[in-house]
């Protein structure tokens, strides 16, 4: 599976640009993905904060992750503009019949595919060898562009999940 995505990120956004990642409960179909990309582009062009245009970037990655990014060097993204982005994501959830707001669903690369597991199944998956410390994990809690570039897809052992699992520490 090709996990390259960095070249799709905008070069003109600074590393501290704010990022939100919304993971779908399933892979979007090709026709859904094309429609979502159109809707994302429209949202990015129309996103406002207190009437001012937000320098925004939106994209669908791997057919399953919606990334919103705001360069706050000119216009900050406050409560109302954040609320509008969440409303937009909720509308997408309803339109396409997916859950984009469940933060307890975790995504991993397993057998060269993205697999979503509920956090409650994490111990079972670990104990039965479905995931281990080297399994790639999508850390959707990254907060800015710099972290998105370097810490979004990482081995479980290098993520916050490491503290939730009995990983072996090399001696």
Short mmCIF file of N, CA and C in Angstrom, two decimals:
data_model
loop_
_atom_site.label_atom_id
_atom_site.label_comp_id
_atom_site.label_asym_id
_atom_site.label_seq_id
_atom_site.Cartn_x
_atom_site.Cartn_y
_atom_site.Cartn_z
N UNK A 1 0.84 -1.18 0.00
CA UNK A 1 0.00 0.00 0.00
C UNK A 1 0.89 1.24 0.00
N UNK A 2 0.60 2.14 -0.89
CA UNK A 2 1.36 3.39 -0.98
C UNK A 2 0.82 4.37 0.07
N UNK A 3 1.65 4.72 1.02
CA UNK A 3 1.24 5.63 2.10
C UNK A 3 1.80 7.04 1.92
N UNK A 4 2.23 7.36 0.72
CA UNK A 4 2.75 8.71 0.47
C UNK A 4 1.59 9.69 0.38
N UNK A 5 1.68 10.76 1.10
CA UNK A 5 0.64 11.79 1.09
C UNK A 5 1.23 13.18 1.22
N UNK A 6 2.45 13.28 1.69
CA UNK A 6 3.04 14.59 1.99
C UNK A 6 3.09 15.53 0.78
N UNK A 7 3.31 14.95 -0.41
CA UNK A 7 3.40 15.79 -1.61
C UNK A 7 2.05 16.43 -1.96
N UNK A 8 0.97 15.94 -1.35
CA UNK A 8 -0.35 16.52 -1.59
C UNK A 8 -0.65 17.69 -0.66
N UNK A 9 0.18 17.87 0.36
CA UNK A 9 -0.04 18.97 1.30
C UNK A 9 0.45 20.28 0.69
N UNK A 10 -0.22 21.37 1.01
CA UNK A 10 0.18 22.65 0.41
C UNK A 10 1.53 23.13 0.93
N UNK A 11 2.41 23.50 0.01
CA UNK A 11 3.74 24.01 0.37
C UNK A 11 3.66 25.38 1.04
N UNK A 12 2.64 26.15 0.70
CA UNK A 12 2.57 27.53 1.18
C UNK A 12 1.92 27.67 2.56
N UNK A 13 1.60 26.58 3.23
CA UNK A 13 1.06 26.64 4.58
C UNK A 13 2.19 26.40 5.57
N UNK A 14 2.31 27.24 6.60
CA UNK A 14 3.37 27.03 7.59
C UNK A 14 3.11 25.78 8.43
N UNK A 15 4.17 25.30 9.08
CA UNK A 15 4.08 24.09 9.90
C UNK A 15 3.11 24.19 11.05
N UNK A 16 2.84 25.41 11.52
CA UNK A 16 1.92 25.55 12.66
C UNK A 16 0.46 25.70 12.21
N UNK A 17 0.18 25.51 10.93
CA UNK A 17 -1.21 25.56 10.45
C UNK A 17 -2.03 24.50 11.19
N UNK A 18 -3.21 24.88 11.63
CA UNK A 18 -4.07 24.00 12.42
C UNK A 18 -4.64 22.90 11.52
N UNK A 19 -4.72 21.68 12.08
CA UNK A 19 -5.18 20.51 11.33
C UNK A 19 -6.26 19.78 12.12
N UNK A 20 -7.27 19.33 11.38
CA UNK A 20 -8.30 18.44 11.92
C UNK A 20 -8.41 17.26 10.99
N UNK A 21 -8.42 16.04 11.55
CA UNK A 21 -8.55 14.83 10.75
C UNK A 21 -9.82 14.10 11.17
N UNK A 22 -10.62 13.78 10.18
CA UNK A 22 -11.86 13.04 10.41
C UNK A 22 -11.76 11.72 9.65
N UNK A 23 -11.86 10.63 10.39
CA UNK A 23 -11.71 9.30 9.82
C UNK A 23 -13.10 8.69 9.59
N UNK A 24 -13.30 8.20 8.40
CA UNK A 24 -14.57 7.55 8.07
C UNK A 24 -14.60 6.14 8.64
N UNK A 25 -15.79 5.70 8.97
CA UNK A 25 -15.96 4.34 9.49
C UNK A 25 -15.78 3.29 8.39
N UNK A 26 -15.72 3.75 7.15
CA UNK A 26 -15.49 2.84 6.02
C UNK A 26 -14.82 3.60 4.88
N UNK A 27 -14.30 2.83 3.95
CA UNK A 27 -13.71 3.39 2.74
C UNK A 27 -14.83 3.95 1.87
N UNK A 28 -14.63 5.15 1.33
CA UNK A 28 -15.62 5.72 0.42
C UNK A 28 -15.48 5.06 -0.95
N UNK A 29 -16.59 4.94 -1.65
CA UNK A 29 -16.54 4.45 -3.03
C UNK A 29 -15.90 5.53 -3.90
N UNK A 30 -15.52 5.18 -5.09
CA UNK A 30 -14.89 6.15 -5.99
C UNK A 30 -15.84 7.31 -6.28
N UNK A 31 -17.09 7.02 -6.57
CA UNK A 31 -18.03 8.11 -6.87
C UNK A 31 -18.26 9.00 -5.64
N UNK A 32 -18.32 8.39 -4.45
CA UNK A 32 -18.44 9.19 -3.22
C UNK A 32 -17.21 10.07 -3.03
N UNK A 33 -16.03 9.48 -3.24
CA UNK A 33 -14.79 10.23 -3.05
C UNK A 33 -14.73 11.44 -3.98
N UNK A 34 -15.14 11.26 -5.22
CA UNK A 34 -15.13 12.38 -6.17
C UNK A 34 -16.11 13.47 -5.73
N UNK A 35 -17.27 13.07 -5.24
CA UNK A 35 -18.24 14.05 -4.76
C UNK A 35 -17.72 14.75 -3.50
N UNK A 36 -17.11 13.99 -2.62
CA UNK A 36 -16.56 14.57 -1.38
C UNK A 36 -15.47 15.58 -1.71
N UNK A 37 -14.59 15.25 -2.65
CA UNK A 37 -13.53 16.20 -3.01
C UNK A 37 -14.11 17.51 -3.52
N UNK A 38 -15.19 17.44 -4.29
CA UNK A 38 -15.86 18.65 -4.77
C UNK A 38 -16.40 19.45 -3.58
N UNK A 39 -17.05 18.76 -2.65
CA UNK A 39 -17.61 19.42 -1.47
C UNK A 39 -16.51 20.02 -0.58
N UNK A 40 -15.39 19.32 -0.47
CA UNK A 40 -14.26 19.83 0.33
C UNK A 40 -13.70 21.09 -0.29
N UNK A 41 -13.53 21.09 -1.60
CA UNK A 41 -13.01 22.28 -2.28
C UNK A 41 -13.94 23.47 -2.10
N UNK A 42 -15.24 23.23 -2.19
CA UNK A 42 -16.23 24.28 -2.00
C UNK A 42 -16.17 24.81 -0.57
N UNK A 43 -16.09 23.90 0.41
CA UNK A 43 -16.00 24.33 1.81
C UNK A 43 -14.75 25.18 2.03
N UNK A 44 -13.60 24.71 1.53
CA UNK A 44 -12.35 25.45 1.71
C UNK A 44 -12.43 26.85 1.12
N UNK A 45 -13.08 26.97 -0.03
CA UNK A 45 -13.20 28.28 -0.69
C UNK A 45 -14.14 29.21 0.05
N UNK A 46 -15.11 28.65 0.76
CA UNK A 46 -16.13 29.47 1.42
C UNK A 46 -15.95 29.61 2.93
N UNK A 47 -14.96 28.93 3.52
CA UNK A 47 -14.79 28.94 4.98
C UNK A 47 -14.44 30.34 5.45
N UNK A 48 -15.16 30.82 6.42
CA UNK A 48 -14.97 32.17 6.96
C UNK A 48 -14.81 32.12 8.47
N UNK A 49 -14.10 33.11 8.98
CA UNK A 49 -13.97 33.33 10.41
C UNK A 49 -14.25 34.80 10.67
N UNK A 50 -15.34 35.06 11.34
CA UNK A 50 -15.78 36.45 11.60
C UNK A 50 -15.83 37.26 10.30
N UNK A 51 -16.31 36.62 9.24
CA UNK A 51 -16.47 37.28 7.95
C UNK A 51 -15.24 37.29 7.08
N UNK A 52 -14.09 36.98 7.64
CA UNK A 52 -12.84 36.98 6.87
C UNK A 52 -12.58 35.59 6.29
N UNK A 53 -12.03 35.57 5.10
CA UNK A 53 -11.73 34.31 4.42
C UNK A 53 -10.61 33.56 5.15
N UNK A 54 -10.87 32.29 5.45
CA UNK A 54 -9.85 31.43 6.06
C UNK A 54 -9.01 30.85 4.92
N UNK A 55 -7.69 30.93 5.05
CA UNK A 55 -6.81 30.28 4.10
C UNK A 55 -6.84 28.79 4.44
N UNK A 56 -7.67 28.04 3.70
CA UNK A 56 -7.96 26.66 4.06
C UNK A 56 -7.54 25.69 2.98
N UNK A 57 -7.29 24.48 3.42
CA UNK A 57 -6.98 23.35 2.54
C UNK A 57 -7.78 22.17 3.06
N UNK A 58 -8.43 21.45 2.18
CA UNK A 58 -9.18 20.25 2.54
C UNK A 58 -8.89 19.17 1.51
N UNK A 59 -8.77 17.94 1.98
CA UNK A 59 -8.52 16.85 1.05
C UNK A 59 -8.98 15.54 1.67
N UNK A 60 -9.24 14.58 0.81
CA UNK A 60 -9.57 13.23 1.23
C UNK A 60 -8.34 12.37 0.96
N UNK A 61 -7.83 11.73 2.00
CA UNK A 61 -6.65 10.88 1.88
C UNK A 61 -7.03 9.41 2.03
N UNK A 62 -6.44 8.59 1.19
CA UNK A 62 -6.60 7.14 1.25
C UNK A 62 -8.07 6.72 1.19
N UNK A 63 -8.92 7.57 0.65
CA UNK A 63 -10.33 7.26 0.51
C UNK A 63 -11.09 7.14 1.81
N UNK A 64 -10.45 7.59 2.92
CA UNK A 64 -11.07 7.36 4.23
C UNK A 64 -10.83 8.47 5.25
N UNK A 65 -9.89 9.38 4.99
CA UNK A 65 -9.55 10.41 5.97
C UNK A 65 -9.76 11.79 5.37
N UNK A 66 -10.59 12.58 6.01
CA UNK A 66 -10.78 13.96 5.58
C UNK A 66 -9.87 14.84 6.43
N UNK A 67 -9.02 15.60 5.76
CA UNK A 67 -8.09 16.49 6.44
C UNK A 67 -8.50 17.93 6.13
N UNK A 68 -8.75 18.70 7.18
CA UNK A 68 -8.98 20.13 7.06
C UNK A 68 -7.76 20.83 7.65
N UNK A 69 -7.30 21.88 6.98
CA UNK A 69 -6.13 22.62 7.45
C UNK A 69 -6.41 24.11 7.30
N UNK A 70 -6.01 24.87 8.31
CA UNK A 70 -6.19 26.32 8.26
C UNK A 70 -4.87 27.00 8.59
N UNK A 71 -4.43 27.86 7.68
CA UNK A 71 -3.26 28.71 7.92
C UNK A 71 -3.77 29.91 8.70
N UNK A 72 -3.40 29.99 9.96
CA UNK A 72 -3.91 31.06 10.82
C UNK A 72 -2.99 32.27 10.88
N UNK A 73 -2.03 32.36 9.96
CA UNK A 73 -1.12 33.50 10.00
C UNK A 73 -1.82 34.81 9.66
N UNK A 74 -2.91 34.76 8.91
CA UNK A 74 -3.67 35.97 8.57
C UNK A 74 -4.98 36.05 9.34
N UNK A 75 -5.71 34.94 9.38
CA UNK A 75 -7.03 34.89 10.03
C UNK A 75 -7.07 33.67 10.94
N UNK A 76 -7.35 33.91 12.22
CA UNK A 76 -7.47 32.81 13.17
C UNK A 76 -8.81 32.10 13.02
N UNK A 77 -8.82 30.82 13.37
CA UNK A 77 -10.04 30.03 13.32
C UNK A 77 -10.55 29.91 14.75
N UNK A 78 -11.66 30.60 15.02
CA UNK A 78 -12.23 30.61 16.36
C UNK A 78 -13.41 29.67 16.50
N UNK A 79 -14.17 29.87 17.55
CA UNK A 79 -15.29 29.00 17.89
C UNK A 79 -16.32 28.85 16.80
N UNK A 80 -16.79 29.97 16.26
CA UNK A 80 -17.84 29.91 15.24
C UNK A 80 -17.36 29.24 13.96
N UNK A 81 -16.14 29.55 13.53
CA UNK A 81 -15.64 28.93 12.31
C UNK A 81 -15.32 27.45 12.51
N UNK A 82 -14.87 27.09 13.71
CA UNK A 82 -14.67 25.68 14.02
C UNK A 82 -16.01 24.96 14.03
N UNK A 83 -17.02 25.60 14.63
CA UNK A 83 -18.36 25.02 14.64
C UNK A 83 -18.87 24.79 13.23
N UNK A 84 -18.60 25.73 12.33
CA UNK A 84 -19.08 25.56 10.94
C UNK A 84 -18.40 24.38 10.28
N UNK A 85 -17.12 24.13 10.60
CA UNK A 85 -16.42 22.99 10.02
C UNK A 85 -16.99 21.68 10.57
N UNK A 86 -17.33 21.66 11.86
CA UNK A 86 -17.92 20.45 12.45
C UNK A 86 -19.30 20.19 11.86
N UNK A 87 -20.08 21.26 11.65
CA UNK A 87 -21.39 21.09 11.00
C UNK A 87 -21.21 20.51 9.59
N UNK A 88 -20.22 21.00 8.88
CA UNK A 88 -19.92 20.49 7.54
C UNK A 88 -19.60 18.99 7.59
N UNK A 89 -18.78 18.60 8.54
CA UNK A 89 -18.40 17.18 8.70
C UNK A 89 -19.63 16.35 9.08
N UNK A 90 -20.47 16.87 9.97
CA UNK A 90 -21.71 16.15 10.34
C UNK A 90 -22.60 15.98 9.12
N UNK A 91 -22.70 17.01 8.28
CA UNK A 91 -23.50 16.91 7.06
C UNK A 91 -22.95 15.83 6.12
N UNK A 92 -21.61 15.76 6.01
CA UNK A 92 -21.00 14.72 5.18
C UNK A 92 -21.32 13.33 5.75
N UNK A 93 -21.25 13.21 7.08
CA UNK A 93 -21.56 11.94 7.74
C UNK A 93 -22.96 11.46 7.37
N UNK A 94 -23.91 12.38 7.47
CA UNK A 94 -25.30 12.03 7.16
C UNK A 94 -25.48 11.72 5.68
N UNK A 95 -24.92 12.56 4.84
CA UNK A 95 -25.09 12.40 3.38
C UNK A 95 -24.56 11.05 2.90
N UNK A 96 -23.41 10.62 3.44
CA UNK A 96 -22.78 9.40 2.95
C UNK A 96 -22.96 8.20 3.88
N UNK A 97 -23.71 8.37 4.96
CA UNK A 97 -24.00 7.25 5.85
C UNK A 97 -22.78 6.67 6.52
N UNK A 98 -21.88 7.55 6.98
CA UNK A 98 -20.66 7.11 7.66
C UNK A 98 -20.53 7.85 8.98
N UNK A 99 -19.67 7.34 9.83
CA UNK A 99 -19.36 8.01 11.09
C UNK A 99 -17.99 8.66 10.94
N UNK A 100 -17.97 9.98 10.96
CA UNK A 100 -16.71 10.73 10.83
C UNK A 100 -16.26 11.33 12.15
N UNK A 101 -17.06 11.18 13.20
CA UNK A 101 -16.75 11.86 14.46
C UNK A 101 -16.42 10.92 15.61
N UNK A 102 -16.38 9.64 15.37
CA UNK A 102 -16.11 8.68 16.44
C UNK A 102 -14.60 8.55 16.64
N UNK A 103 -14.10 9.17 17.70
CA UNK A 103 -12.66 9.15 17.98
C UNK A 103 -12.20 7.85 18.63
N UNK A 104 -13.15 6.94 18.94
CA UNK A 104 -12.74 5.67 19.54
C UNK A 104 -12.48 4.60 18.48
N UNK A 105 -12.73 4.92 17.22
CA UNK A 105 -12.35 4.03 16.12
C UNK A 105 -10.93 4.39 15.71
N UNK A 106 -10.06 3.40 15.69
CA UNK A 106 -8.65 3.61 15.39
C UNK A 106 -8.30 2.91 14.08
N UNK A 107 -7.44 3.53 13.29
CA UNK A 107 -7.07 2.96 12.00
C UNK A 107 -5.62 2.51 11.99
N UNK A 108 -5.41 1.33 11.40
CA UNK A 108 -4.10 0.72 11.31
C UNK A 108 -3.90 0.21 9.88
N UNK A 109 -2.65 0.02 9.51
CA UNK A 109 -2.34 -0.67 8.26
C UNK A 109 -2.06 -2.12 8.63
N UNK A 110 -2.98 -3.00 8.23
CA UNK A 110 -2.87 -4.42 8.53
C UNK A 110 -2.99 -5.18 7.21
N UNK A 111 -2.00 -6.00 6.93
CA UNK A 111 -1.96 -6.77 5.68
C UNK A 111 -2.16 -5.85 4.48
N UNK A 112 -1.46 -4.74 4.50
CA UNK A 112 -1.43 -3.79 3.38
C UNK A 112 -2.78 -3.12 3.09
N UNK A 113 -3.65 -3.07 4.11
CA UNK A 113 -4.93 -2.39 3.99
C UNK A 113 -5.20 -1.60 5.26
N UNK A 114 -5.99 -0.54 5.11
CA UNK A 114 -6.41 0.22 6.28
C UNK A 114 -7.55 -0.53 6.95
N UNK A 115 -7.35 -0.84 8.22
CA UNK A 115 -8.36 -1.53 9.01
C UNK A 115 -8.75 -0.64 10.18
N UNK A 116 -10.03 -0.51 10.43
CA UNK A 116 -10.52 0.30 11.54
C UNK A 116 -10.96 -0.63 12.66
N UNK A 117 -10.43 -0.35 13.85
CA UNK A 117 -10.78 -1.15 15.03
C UNK A 117 -11.33 -0.24 16.12
N UNK A 118 -12.40 -0.67 16.78
CA UNK A 118 -12.84 0.09 17.96
C UNK A 118 -11.77 -0.02 19.04
N UNK A 119 -11.56 1.04 19.78
CA UNK A 119 -10.55 1.03 20.84
C UNK A 119 -10.78 -0.12 21.82
N UNK A 120 -12.04 -0.48 22.03
CA UNK A 120 -12.35 -1.57 22.96
C UNK A 120 -11.79 -2.91 22.50
N UNK A 121 -11.51 -3.06 21.19
CA UNK A 121 -10.97 -4.31 20.66
C UNK A 121 -9.44 -4.31 20.58
N UNK A 122 -8.83 -3.21 20.99
CA UNK A 122 -7.38 -3.08 20.90
C UNK A 122 -6.64 -4.17 21.68
N UNK A 123 -6.99 -4.44 22.95
CA UNK A 123 -6.27 -5.50 23.67
C UNK A 123 -6.39 -6.87 22.97
N UNK A 124 -7.57 -7.19 22.48
CA UNK A 124 -7.78 -8.46 21.77
C UNK A 124 -6.91 -8.52 20.52
N UNK A 125 -6.92 -7.44 19.74
CA UNK A 125 -6.14 -7.40 18.51
C UNK A 125 -4.65 -7.55 18.79
N UNK A 126 -4.20 -6.94 19.88
CA UNK A 126 -2.79 -7.02 20.25
C UNK A 126 -2.45 -8.43 20.74
N UNK A 127 -3.26 -8.96 21.65
CA UNK A 127 -3.00 -10.29 22.22
C UNK A 127 -3.01 -11.39 21.16
N UNK A 128 -3.78 -11.20 20.10
CA UNK A 128 -3.91 -12.22 19.06
C UNK A 128 -3.05 -11.94 17.83
N UNK A 129 -2.15 -10.97 17.94
CA UNK A 129 -1.17 -10.73 16.90
C UNK A 129 -1.66 -9.99 15.67
N UNK A 130 -2.87 -9.41 15.73
CA UNK A 130 -3.35 -8.63 14.59
C UNK A 130 -2.58 -7.31 14.49
N UNK A 131 -2.20 -6.76 15.63
CA UNK A 131 -1.36 -5.57 15.66
C UNK A 131 -0.23 -5.79 16.65
N UNK A 132 0.87 -5.07 16.44
CA UNK A 132 2.00 -5.11 17.37
C UNK A 132 2.64 -3.73 17.38
N UNK A 133 3.73 -3.59 18.06
CA UNK A 133 4.40 -2.29 18.17
C UNK A 133 4.85 -1.70 16.85
N UNK A 134 5.07 -2.55 15.86
CA UNK A 134 5.53 -2.08 14.55
C UNK A 134 4.39 -1.80 13.57
N UNK A 135 3.17 -2.15 13.94
CA UNK A 135 2.01 -1.91 13.07
C UNK A 135 1.83 -0.40 12.89
N UNK A 136 1.62 0.03 11.65
CA UNK A 136 1.42 1.45 11.39
C UNK A 136 0.04 1.89 11.86
N UNK A 137 0.02 3.03 12.53
CA UNK A 137 -1.18 3.58 13.15
C UNK A 137 -1.40 5.00 12.64
N UNK A 138 -2.65 5.34 12.34
CA UNK A 138 -3.00 6.70 11.93
C UNK A 138 -3.37 7.49 13.18
N UNK A 139 -2.48 8.36 13.60
CA UNK A 139 -2.74 9.19 14.78
C UNK A 139 -3.49 10.44 14.35
N UNK A 140 -4.80 10.35 14.38
CA UNK A 140 -5.66 11.44 13.93
C UNK A 140 -5.74 12.59 14.91
N UNK A 141 -4.97 12.53 15.98
CA UNK A 141 -4.96 13.60 16.97
C UNK A 141 -3.87 14.64 16.71
N UNK A 142 -3.14 14.50 15.60
CA UNK A 142 -2.12 15.50 15.28
C UNK A 142 -2.81 16.87 15.16
N UNK A 143 -2.13 17.92 15.59
CA UNK A 143 -2.76 19.23 15.69
C UNK A 143 -2.35 20.23 14.64
N UNK A 144 -1.22 20.00 13.97
CA UNK A 144 -0.76 20.99 13.00
C UNK A 144 -0.10 20.30 11.80
N UNK A 145 0.23 21.11 10.80
CA UNK A 145 0.79 20.57 9.56
C UNK A 145 2.10 19.85 9.80
N UNK A 146 2.97 20.41 10.65
CA UNK A 146 4.26 19.76 10.91
C UNK A 146 4.06 18.36 11.49
N UNK A 147 3.13 18.23 12.42
CA UNK A 147 2.85 16.91 13.01
C UNK A 147 2.18 16.00 11.98
N UNK A 148 1.33 16.56 11.14
CA UNK A 148 0.70 15.76 10.09
C UNK A 148 1.76 15.16 9.17
N UNK A 149 2.78 15.94 8.86
CA UNK A 149 3.85 15.48 7.97
C UNK A 149 4.74 14.42 8.62
N UNK A 150 4.93 14.51 9.92
CA UNK A 150 5.91 13.63 10.56
C UNK A 150 5.34 12.61 11.55
N UNK A 151 4.12 12.82 12.03
CA UNK A 151 3.62 11.95 13.11
C UNK A 151 2.22 11.40 12.87
N UNK A 152 1.70 11.54 11.65
CA UNK A 152 0.35 11.05 11.42
C UNK A 152 0.34 9.53 11.29
N UNK A 153 1.22 8.98 10.46
CA UNK A 153 1.28 7.54 10.27
C UNK A 153 2.58 7.06 10.91
N UNK A 154 2.44 6.42 12.05
CA UNK A 154 3.62 6.01 12.83
C UNK A 154 3.41 4.59 13.37
N UNK A 155 4.51 3.91 13.68
CA UNK A 155 4.36 2.62 14.35
C UNK A 155 3.66 2.81 15.70
N UNK A 156 2.86 1.86 16.09
CA UNK A 156 2.13 1.93 17.37
C UNK A 156 3.09 2.28 18.51
N UNK A 157 4.28 1.69 18.51
CA UNK A 157 5.23 1.91 19.60
C UNK A 157 5.71 3.36 19.70
N UNK A 158 5.50 4.16 18.64
CA UNK A 158 5.90 5.57 18.66
C UNK A 158 4.71 6.51 18.84
N UNK A 159 3.57 5.95 19.19
CA UNK A 159 2.35 6.74 19.33
C UNK A 159 1.86 6.75 20.78
N UNK A 160 0.83 7.53 21.03
CA UNK A 160 0.21 7.56 22.36
C UNK A 160 -0.40 6.21 22.71
N UNK A 161 -0.67 5.36 21.72
CA UNK A 161 -1.23 4.03 21.99
C UNK A 161 -0.25 3.13 22.72
N UNK A 162 1.03 3.42 22.60
CA UNK A 162 2.05 2.57 23.24
C UNK A 162 1.79 2.43 24.74
N UNK A 163 1.28 3.48 25.36
CA UNK A 163 1.01 3.42 26.81
C UNK A 163 -0.22 2.58 27.13
N UNK A 164 -1.02 2.25 26.13
CA UNK A 164 -2.25 1.47 26.33
C UNK A 164 -2.04 -0.03 26.12
N UNK A 165 -0.86 -0.39 25.62
CA UNK A 165 -0.59 -1.79 25.30
C UNK A 165 0.66 -2.29 26.00
N UNK A 166 0.71 -3.59 26.30
CA UNK A 166 1.90 -4.15 26.96
C UNK A 166 3.02 -4.44 25.96
N UNK A 167 3.58 -3.37 25.39
CA UNK A 167 4.65 -3.55 24.41
C UNK A 167 5.93 -3.99 25.10
N UNK A 168 6.66 -4.86 24.43
CA UNK A 168 7.94 -5.32 24.96
C UNK A 168 8.99 -4.23 24.77
N UNK A 169 9.69 -3.89 25.82
CA UNK A 169 10.79 -2.93 25.74
C UNK A 169 12.06 -3.73 25.51
N UNK A 170 12.81 -3.40 24.43
CA UNK A 170 14.05 -4.15 24.17
C UNK A 170 15.03 -3.99 25.32
N UNK A 171 15.71 -5.10 25.69
CA UNK A 171 16.67 -5.02 26.81
C UNK A 171 18.07 -4.83 26.32
#
